[in-house]
Amino acid sequence: MFEFGRDLRKLFEKARESDDLGWLELIGADLVAAEAQSLALDAGRVSCARPFDAWMRASALWREHARRTGLRTSLDRAAAAASDAARHTATPDQTAVAAIESGQIHLLRFDLFGGPEKLTAALADVQSLTAERPVTRSAAAALHARLTARRARLSGEPGAMLDAAALLDAALHGARALPPTLGDDLRLDRAALALEAGVARRDGRLLDQAGRDLRALVECASPDYRPLTRARALALAGAGLMALARLAKNEAAEAQGQALFEAAADQFTPDHSPLDWVAVQLVQTDRETPLARLVEAEALTRAPGLVLGALTRERRLAAEAALAEAAGDVESLTGLEAVVRRGLAEAARTQPLEWAADQIGMAHLALAKGRLTGTEPRAVGMMLAEAMETAREWGAPALARRASLVQPQPAAV
């Protein structure tokens, strides 16, 4: 996307003095980590003129690296840098800024690994902040709105979702002084909330709002400068169009939605932002994703406890079950069942979301085997019910929906 060497050094030097971190989208995940490490080293030196600012920037970069890769170590480094920044505050407003960064880390930790208690803790922290500067108050309002939107989407209650949408509206209105990247995050959150509520309630007003937000994001996010934001907006627009196509049984709209998915996937390579690439692959829930691509996605989401990792694992098991059933290969299904069963006991103790994914996978395998052998699979309903309960408990509604799509059917007679 640009020439390395001198241009790269100039980019970093200029970017270090800007509050807008949109430039990070131009560089791959490895370079983000290298720059975060460099900033942290500078911040820790006695000679550092502005340690608070340096630690805050290091935290933001480690947080972005964690968002792209799902590495807990990067998220922990972001938290440590935010804590170091808090120790170098000189004003109450700086204390509030450091607390807002800590809240954003909690928000990302929830997005990556689930756990609704993280949202509750972060909400309590942000509601107790006292900010002096208007820009800091706007940043706190933005964080509060984003946290509230996450909780509302988990609840699925119409009233909570409308209240959260109103908070996002207000936060966007006050975001003019904030870095553009934060405004983009707010628009993406508002579009996702409006889209989910609009499809569930068949509310044209909410769907129009989501469409306006996503169109604005796609138009302002150049593929040469903001490829990740553009891809996220295109993927969300594709998901919305596919949902509407299902409701209307419109094949042309479905094709347009698939075209948006493909456009999103073309914005960047898997190594540039692994989790963004995986998310684009998984959002295409109504089409068959090639098994090889799912295997690649699973390799990119091996970090323990990742929500995306659990979703990828379940999709890969579903694809393998479908291929084995299509080939009439009962032996392969039996072998897969044995592999998954061996991992269930350990996953139940250490990784609840992976356990839930394996339970859904076992249901896919058992149903496929039952259809081939003409036997009734046992305990499939219990597998799916327990998987759904665990997914909801950990704040992973997408995984719970995957379980709900598996329909146990009687064996053929």
Short mmCIF file of C-alpha atoms in Angstrom, two decimals:
data_model
loop_
_atom_site.label_atom_id
_atom_site.label_comp_id
_atom_site.label_asym_id
_atom_site.label_seq_id
_atom_site.Cartn_x
_atom_site.Cartn_y
_atom_site.Cartn_z
CA MET A 1 0.00 0.00 0.00
CA PHE A 2 3.00 2.31 0.36
CA GLU A 3 6.77 2.26 -0.02
CA PHE A 4 8.78 1.02 2.96
CA GLY A 5 11.92 2.68 4.31
CA ARG A 6 11.82 6.45 4.39
CA ASP A 7 8.06 6.73 3.78
CA LEU A 8 7.33 4.29 6.61
CA ARG A 9 9.51 6.24 9.07
CA LYS A 10 7.79 9.49 8.07
CA LEU A 11 4.39 7.86 8.54
CA PHE A 12 5.25 6.73 12.08
CA GLU A 13 6.78 10.09 13.00
CA LYS A 14 3.73 12.00 11.82
CA ALA A 15 1.29 9.52 13.30
CA ARG A 16 2.89 9.67 16.75
CA GLU A 17 1.74 13.28 17.00
CA SER A 18 -1.85 12.60 15.91
CA ASP A 19 -4.80 11.42 17.95
CA ASP A 20 -6.25 9.72 14.86
CA LEU A 21 -5.07 6.11 14.70
CA GLY A 22 -6.65 5.46 11.31
CA TRP A 23 -3.13 5.20 9.83
CA LEU A 24 -2.76 1.84 11.59
CA GLU A 25 -5.02 0.29 8.95
CA LEU A 26 -2.22 0.76 6.43
CA ILE A 27 0.20 -1.55 8.22
CA GLY A 28 0.05 -5.23 9.05
CA ALA A 29 -0.41 -6.73 12.48
CA ASP A 30 3.30 -7.45 12.93
CA LEU A 31 4.23 -3.82 12.32
CA VAL A 32 1.53 -2.68 14.75
CA ALA A 33 3.14 -4.85 17.44
CA ALA A 34 6.62 -3.55 16.61
CA GLU A 35 5.50 0.07 16.88
CA ALA A 36 3.62 -0.62 20.13
CA GLN A 37 6.76 -2.20 21.60
CA SER A 38 8.86 0.77 20.49
CA LEU A 39 6.45 3.24 22.10
CA ALA A 40 6.38 1.25 25.34
CA LEU A 41 10.19 1.29 25.48
CA ASP A 42 10.24 5.05 24.91
CA ALA A 43 7.57 5.60 27.57
CA GLY A 44 9.58 3.65 30.14
CA ARG A 45 12.73 5.72 29.72
CA VAL A 46 13.57 8.31 32.37
CA SER A 47 14.25 10.76 29.54
CA CYS A 48 10.70 10.48 28.16
CA ALA A 49 9.30 14.04 28.08
CA ARG A 50 5.62 13.02 28.11
CA PRO A 51 5.29 9.56 29.67
CA PHE A 52 1.51 9.79 30.06
CA ASP A 53 0.97 10.39 26.33
CA ALA A 54 3.52 7.73 25.39
CA TRP A 55 1.95 5.07 27.60
CA MET A 56 -1.52 5.94 26.32
CA ARG A 57 -0.37 5.59 22.72
CA ALA A 58 1.35 2.28 23.49
CA SER A 59 -1.86 0.99 25.08
CA ALA A 60 -3.93 1.97 22.05
CA LEU A 61 -1.53 0.19 19.69
CA TRP A 62 -1.36 -2.98 21.79
CA ARG A 63 -5.16 -2.91 21.93
CA GLU A 64 -5.37 -2.70 18.14
CA HIS A 65 -2.92 -5.59 17.81
CA ALA A 66 -5.08 -7.67 20.15
CA ARG A 67 -8.20 -6.75 18.16
CA ARG A 68 -6.61 -8.04 14.97
CA THR A 69 -4.94 -11.17 16.35
CA GLY A 70 -6.89 -12.22 19.46
CA LEU A 71 -3.69 -12.55 21.50
CA ARG A 72 -4.29 -12.24 25.24
CA THR A 73 -0.67 -11.19 25.70
CA SER A 74 -1.26 -8.09 23.57
CA LEU A 75 -4.44 -7.27 25.47
CA ASP A 76 -2.57 -7.69 28.77
CA ARG A 77 0.18 -5.40 27.49
CA ALA A 78 -2.43 -2.81 26.59
CA ALA A 79 -3.86 -3.03 30.11
CA ALA A 80 -0.39 -2.72 31.64
CA ALA A 81 0.38 0.35 29.50
CA ALA A 82 -2.93 1.96 30.51
CA SER A 83 -2.06 1.28 34.15
CA ASP A 84 1.36 2.88 33.65
CA ALA A 85 -0.33 5.88 32.06
CA ALA A 86 -2.61 6.19 35.09
CA ARG A 87 0.48 6.39 37.31
CA HIS A 88 1.76 9.38 35.33
CA THR A 89 -1.38 11.51 35.33
CA ALA A 90 -0.96 15.19 36.19
CA THR A 91 -4.61 16.30 36.11
CA PRO A 92 -8.02 14.83 36.96
CA ASP A 93 -8.84 14.91 33.25
CA GLN A 94 -5.84 12.73 32.43
CA THR A 95 -7.04 10.31 35.11
CA ALA A 96 -10.38 10.14 33.29
CA VAL A 97 -8.66 9.61 29.93
CA ALA A 98 -6.66 6.68 31.34
CA ALA A 99 -9.84 5.18 32.79
CA ILE A 100 -11.58 5.48 29.41
CA GLU A 101 -8.70 3.59 27.78
CA SER A 102 -9.05 0.89 30.46
CA GLY A 103 -12.77 0.70 29.66
CA GLN A 104 -12.04 0.25 25.97
CA ILE A 105 -9.76 -2.66 26.86
CA HIS A 106 -12.59 -4.25 28.88
CA LEU A 107 -14.90 -3.77 25.88
CA LEU A 108 -12.44 -5.45 23.55
CA ARG A 109 -11.83 -8.27 26.02
CA PHE A 110 -15.57 -8.98 25.94
CA ASP A 111 -15.69 -8.84 22.14
CA LEU A 112 -12.81 -11.29 21.87
CA PHE A 113 -13.50 -13.71 24.74
CA GLY A 114 -17.06 -13.08 25.94
CA GLY A 115 -18.01 -12.73 29.59
CA PRO A 116 -20.82 -10.19 30.17
CA GLU A 117 -19.38 -9.34 33.60
CA LYS A 118 -16.66 -7.39 31.77
CA LEU A 119 -19.30 -5.06 30.38
CA THR A 120 -20.85 -4.57 33.81
CA ALA A 121 -17.50 -3.69 35.40
CA ALA A 122 -16.59 -1.29 32.59
CA LEU A 123 -19.99 0.42 32.76
CA ALA A 124 -19.63 0.97 36.49
CA ASP A 125 -16.21 2.52 35.94
CA VAL A 126 -17.23 4.87 33.13
CA GLN A 127 -20.34 6.07 34.98
CA SER A 128 -18.20 7.18 37.90
CA LEU A 129 -15.79 9.28 35.81
CA THR A 130 -15.38 13.01 36.31
CA ALA A 131 -14.03 14.62 33.15
CA GLU A 132 -13.01 18.27 32.89
CA ARG A 133 -12.59 18.80 29.15
CA PRO A 134 -15.55 18.53 26.72
CA VAL A 135 -13.58 16.14 24.47
CA THR A 136 -13.00 13.79 27.41
CA ARG A 137 -16.69 13.90 28.31
CA SER A 138 -17.50 13.03 24.69
CA ALA A 139 -15.08 10.09 24.79
CA ALA A 140 -16.67 8.85 28.02
CA ALA A 141 -20.15 9.17 26.48
CA ALA A 142 -19.00 7.20 23.44
CA LEU A 143 -17.63 4.39 25.59
CA HIS A 144 -20.78 4.33 27.73
CA ALA A 145 -22.96 4.11 24.61
CA ARG A 146 -20.90 1.28 23.09
CA LEU A 147 -20.95 -0.74 26.32
CA THR A 148 -24.70 -0.21 26.70
CA ALA A 149 -25.25 -1.33 23.09
CA ARG A 150 -23.38 -4.57 23.76
CA ARG A 151 -25.54 -5.31 26.80
CA ALA A 152 -28.72 -4.45 24.90
CA ARG A 153 -27.85 -6.81 22.05
CA LEU A 154 -27.21 -9.59 24.57
CA SER A 155 -30.60 -9.03 26.20
CA GLY A 156 -32.49 -8.83 22.92
CA GLU A 157 -35.12 -6.68 24.65
CA PRO A 158 -36.66 -4.08 22.30
CA GLY A 159 -36.76 -1.38 24.96
CA ALA A 160 -33.11 -1.84 25.89
CA MET A 161 -32.08 -1.78 22.23
CA LEU A 162 -33.98 1.44 21.57
CA ASP A 163 -32.42 3.08 24.65
CA ALA A 164 -28.98 1.98 23.50
CA ALA A 165 -29.64 3.36 20.02
CA ALA A 166 -30.55 6.72 21.55
CA LEU A 167 -27.28 6.74 23.50
CA LEU A 168 -25.33 5.95 20.33
CA ASP A 169 -27.14 8.79 18.53
CA ALA A 170 -26.20 11.22 21.28
CA ALA A 171 -22.61 9.98 21.37
CA LEU A 172 -22.27 10.43 17.62
CA HIS A 173 -23.67 13.94 17.88
CA GLY A 174 -20.96 14.78 20.41
CA ALA A 175 -18.16 12.94 18.59
CA ARG A 176 -17.18 15.73 16.22
CA ALA A 177 -14.16 16.64 18.33
CA LEU A 178 -13.08 13.02 18.73
CA PRO A 179 -10.71 11.12 16.40
CA PRO A 180 -12.51 9.89 13.25
CA THR A 181 -11.80 6.26 14.16
CA LEU A 182 -13.99 6.54 17.25
CA GLY A 183 -16.81 8.02 15.20
CA ASP A 184 -16.49 5.10 12.80
CA ASP A 185 -16.73 2.62 15.68
CA LEU A 186 -19.88 4.34 16.91
CA ARG A 187 -21.45 4.20 13.44
CA LEU A 188 -20.60 0.53 13.06
CA ASP A 189 -22.12 -0.21 16.46
CA ARG A 190 -25.24 1.82 15.65
CA ALA A 191 -25.61 0.11 12.27
CA ALA A 192 -25.22 -3.36 13.83
CA LEU A 193 -27.79 -2.57 16.51
CA ALA A 194 -30.27 -1.05 14.05
CA LEU A 195 -29.80 -3.92 11.62
CA GLU A 196 -30.38 -6.59 14.25
CA ALA A 197 -33.44 -4.86 15.68
CA GLY A 198 -34.74 -3.93 12.22
CA VAL A 199 -34.60 -7.47 10.89
CA ALA A 200 -36.11 -8.95 14.07
CA ARG A 201 -38.98 -6.43 14.10
CA ARG A 202 -39.17 -5.89 10.31
CA ASP A 203 -38.83 -2.19 11.01
CA GLY A 204 -38.05 -0.26 7.83
CA ARG A 205 -36.99 2.87 9.73
CA LEU A 206 -34.26 1.01 11.60
CA LEU A 207 -33.10 -0.74 8.45
CA ASP A 208 -32.89 2.59 6.64
CA GLN A 209 -30.79 3.99 9.50
CA ALA A 210 -28.40 1.04 9.27
CA GLY A 211 -28.16 1.49 5.53
CA ARG A 212 -27.34 5.19 5.82
CA ASP A 213 -24.62 4.55 8.39
CA LEU A 214 -23.01 1.79 6.36
CA ARG A 215 -23.20 3.75 3.10
CA ALA A 216 -21.52 6.72 4.76
CA LEU A 217 -18.76 4.49 6.16
CA VAL A 218 -18.09 2.79 2.82
CA GLU A 219 -17.99 6.14 1.00
CA CYS A 220 -15.60 7.81 3.45
CA ALA A 221 -13.34 4.79 4.08
CA SER A 222 -11.01 4.69 1.11
CA PRO A 223 -9.62 1.24 0.28
CA ASP A 224 -6.18 2.87 0.02
CA TYR A 225 -6.25 4.38 3.52
CA ARG A 226 -8.97 2.68 5.60
CA PRO A 227 -9.25 -0.88 4.23
CA LEU A 228 -10.28 -2.51 7.53
CA THR A 229 -13.08 -0.04 8.30
CA ARG A 230 -14.30 -0.36 4.73
CA ALA A 231 -14.25 -4.15 4.94
CA ARG A 232 -16.16 -4.20 8.24
CA ALA A 233 -18.83 -1.90 6.80
CA LEU A 234 -19.12 -3.93 3.58
CA ALA A 235 -19.41 -7.21 5.52
CA LEU A 236 -22.11 -5.82 7.80
CA ALA A 237 -23.99 -4.43 4.79
CA GLY A 238 -23.74 -7.83 3.13
CA ALA A 239 -25.09 -9.56 6.24
CA GLY A 240 -28.00 -7.14 6.35
CA LEU A 241 -28.82 -7.58 2.67
CA MET A 242 -28.67 -11.37 2.99
CA ALA A 243 -31.05 -11.24 5.97
CA LEU A 244 -33.50 -9.11 4.02
CA ALA A 245 -33.15 -11.41 1.00
CA ARG A 246 -34.14 -14.36 3.16
CA LEU A 247 -37.19 -12.54 4.47
CA ALA A 248 -38.26 -11.48 0.97
CA LYS A 249 -37.04 -14.68 -0.75
CA ASN A 250 -35.22 -12.43 -3.22
CA GLU A 251 -32.41 -14.18 -5.08
CA ALA A 252 -31.12 -10.96 -6.67
CA ALA A 253 -30.70 -9.34 -3.27
CA GLU A 254 -28.93 -12.47 -2.04
CA ALA A 255 -26.48 -12.23 -4.93
CA GLN A 256 -25.84 -8.57 -4.11
CA GLY A 257 -25.17 -9.49 -0.49
CA GLN A 258 -22.65 -12.13 -1.58
CA ALA A 259 -20.95 -9.54 -3.79
CA LEU A 260 -20.55 -7.28 -0.74
CA PHE A 261 -18.93 -10.16 1.19
CA GLU A 262 -16.50 -10.74 -1.64
CA ALA A 263 -15.68 -7.03 -1.82
CA ALA A 264 -15.01 -7.02 1.93
CA ALA A 265 -12.65 -10.00 1.64
CA ASP A 266 -10.72 -8.26 -1.16
CA GLN A 267 -9.79 -5.25 1.00
CA PHE A 268 -6.86 -6.91 2.80
CA THR A 269 -4.94 -10.16 3.27
CA PRO A 270 -5.33 -12.60 6.19
CA ASP A 271 -1.94 -11.71 7.69
CA HIS A 272 -2.78 -7.99 7.66
CA SER A 273 -5.63 -8.50 10.13
CA PRO A 274 -6.30 -12.19 10.86
CA LEU A 275 -9.49 -11.79 12.91
CA ASP A 276 -11.06 -9.30 10.49
CA TRP A 277 -10.42 -11.78 7.68
CA VAL A 278 -11.95 -14.64 9.67
CA ALA A 279 -14.98 -12.53 10.58
CA VAL A 280 -15.66 -11.84 6.89
CA GLN A 281 -15.52 -15.58 6.15
CA LEU A 282 -17.89 -16.47 9.00
CA VAL A 283 -20.47 -13.79 8.35
CA GLN A 284 -21.50 -15.66 5.19
CA THR A 285 -23.68 -18.00 7.22
CA ASP A 286 -26.05 -19.00 4.44
CA ARG A 287 -23.46 -20.13 1.92
CA GLU A 288 -21.07 -23.04 1.94
CA THR A 289 -17.59 -21.86 2.85
CA PRO A 290 -14.93 -24.20 1.43
CA LEU A 291 -13.50 -26.53 4.06
CA ALA A 292 -9.92 -25.47 3.21
CA ARG A 293 -10.82 -21.86 4.00
CA LEU A 294 -12.41 -22.86 7.30
CA VAL A 295 -9.28 -24.83 8.20
CA GLU A 296 -7.20 -21.73 7.45
CA ALA A 297 -9.56 -19.60 9.56
CA GLU A 298 -9.33 -22.07 12.43
CA ALA A 299 -5.54 -21.90 12.32
CA LEU A 300 -5.76 -18.11 12.69
CA THR A 301 -8.05 -18.34 15.74
CA ARG A 302 -6.23 -20.87 17.90
CA ALA A 303 -5.85 -18.48 20.84
CA PRO A 304 -7.72 -20.21 23.72
CA GLY A 305 -11.15 -18.83 24.53
CA LEU A 306 -11.72 -16.74 21.40
CA VAL A 307 -15.37 -16.32 20.43
CA LEU A 308 -14.34 -16.31 16.76
CA GLY A 309 -12.30 -19.44 17.40
CA ALA A 310 -15.33 -21.28 18.76
CA LEU A 311 -17.47 -20.13 15.84
CA THR A 312 -14.82 -21.24 13.35
CA ARG A 313 -14.42 -24.62 15.03
CA GLU A 314 -18.17 -25.26 14.88
CA ARG A 315 -18.35 -24.24 11.22
CA ARG A 316 -15.43 -26.51 10.33
CA LEU A 317 -17.03 -29.49 12.10
CA ALA A 318 -20.34 -28.78 10.34
CA ALA A 319 -18.57 -28.68 6.97
CA GLU A 320 -16.71 -31.93 7.64
CA ALA A 321 -19.93 -33.63 8.71
CA ALA A 322 -21.69 -32.46 5.54
CA LEU A 323 -18.87 -33.66 3.29
CA ALA A 324 -18.70 -37.07 4.97
CA GLU A 325 -22.47 -37.47 4.75
CA ALA A 326 -22.48 -36.50 1.07
CA ALA A 327 -19.84 -39.17 0.45
CA GLY A 328 -21.74 -41.74 2.54
CA ASP A 329 -18.64 -42.13 4.71
CA VAL A 330 -19.88 -43.44 8.07
CA GLU A 331 -16.34 -44.41 9.11
CA SER A 332 -15.12 -40.81 8.83
CA LEU A 333 -18.06 -39.57 10.89
CA THR A 334 -17.28 -42.15 13.60
CA GLY A 335 -13.62 -41.09 13.62
CA LEU A 336 -14.53 -37.41 13.90
CA GLU A 337 -16.90 -38.18 16.78
CA ALA A 338 -14.09 -39.93 18.65
CA VAL A 339 -11.71 -36.98 18.15
CA VAL A 340 -14.26 -34.42 19.34
CA ARG A 341 -15.36 -36.54 22.30
CA ARG A 342 -11.77 -36.78 23.58
CA GLY A 343 -11.50 -33.01 23.74
CA LEU A 344 -14.88 -32.35 25.36
CA ALA A 345 -13.89 -33.20 28.95
CA GLU A 346 -10.86 -30.90 28.94
CA ALA A 347 -12.72 -28.08 27.18
CA ALA A 348 -15.55 -28.24 29.73
CA ARG A 349 -13.04 -27.42 32.49
CA THR A 350 -11.00 -24.76 30.72
CA GLN A 351 -12.72 -23.35 27.62
CA PRO A 352 -16.52 -23.17 27.85
CA LEU A 353 -17.01 -21.64 24.40
CA GLU A 354 -14.88 -24.29 22.70
CA TRP A 355 -16.86 -26.92 24.62
CA ALA A 356 -20.10 -25.41 23.32
CA ALA A 357 -18.73 -25.43 19.77
CA ASP A 358 -17.77 -29.10 20.12
CA GLN A 359 -21.23 -29.95 21.46
CA ILE A 360 -22.80 -28.40 18.38
CA GLY A 361 -20.24 -30.21 16.23
CA MET A 362 -21.13 -33.51 17.89
CA ALA A 363 -24.77 -32.84 17.07
CA HIS A 364 -23.89 -32.26 13.38
CA LEU A 365 -21.91 -35.51 13.31
CA ALA A 366 -24.53 -37.57 15.15
CA LEU A 367 -27.35 -36.36 12.90
CA ALA A 368 -25.35 -37.02 9.73
CA LYS A 369 -24.45 -40.51 10.93
CA GLY A 370 -28.05 -41.20 11.91
CA ARG A 371 -29.31 -40.22 8.47
CA LEU A 372 -26.78 -42.51 6.79
CA THR A 373 -27.38 -45.50 9.05
CA GLY A 374 -31.11 -45.08 9.58
CA THR A 375 -30.70 -44.94 13.36
CA GLU A 376 -31.99 -42.38 15.84
CA PRO A 377 -29.12 -40.26 17.28
CA ARG A 378 -29.15 -40.01 21.06
CA ALA A 379 -29.17 -36.90 23.25
CA VAL A 380 -28.80 -34.46 20.36
CA GLY A 381 -31.43 -32.14 21.82
CA MET A 382 -29.57 -32.04 25.14
CA MET A 383 -26.25 -31.34 23.39
CA LEU A 384 -27.73 -28.35 21.59
CA ALA A 385 -29.61 -27.04 24.64
CA GLU A 386 -26.47 -27.15 26.79
CA ALA A 387 -24.41 -25.51 24.04
CA MET A 388 -26.96 -22.70 23.68
CA GLU A 389 -27.08 -22.13 27.43
CA THR A 390 -23.30 -21.94 27.69
CA ALA A 391 -22.99 -19.63 24.69
CA ARG A 392 -25.58 -17.24 26.10
CA GLU A 393 -24.02 -17.35 29.57
CA TRP A 394 -20.67 -16.30 28.08
CA GLY A 395 -22.15 -13.59 25.89
CA ALA A 396 -21.74 -15.33 22.52
CA PRO A 397 -25.19 -15.06 20.90
CA ALA A 398 -23.79 -15.88 17.44
CA LEU A 399 -22.73 -19.32 18.71
CA ALA A 400 -26.12 -19.81 20.35
CA ARG A 401 -27.78 -19.02 17.01
CA ARG A 402 -25.62 -21.62 15.30
CA ALA A 403 -26.93 -24.21 17.77
CA SER A 404 -30.50 -23.14 17.11
CA LEU A 405 -30.04 -23.72 13.37
CA VAL A 406 -29.34 -27.43 13.90
CA GLN A 407 -32.66 -29.18 13.58
CA PRO A 408 -32.76 -32.73 15.02
CA GLN A 409 -34.87 -34.91 12.73
CA PRO A 410 -36.06 -38.49 13.05
CA ALA A 411 -34.02 -41.06 11.18
CA ALA A 412 -35.39 -42.27 7.86
CA VAL A 413 -37.38 -45.49 7.98
#
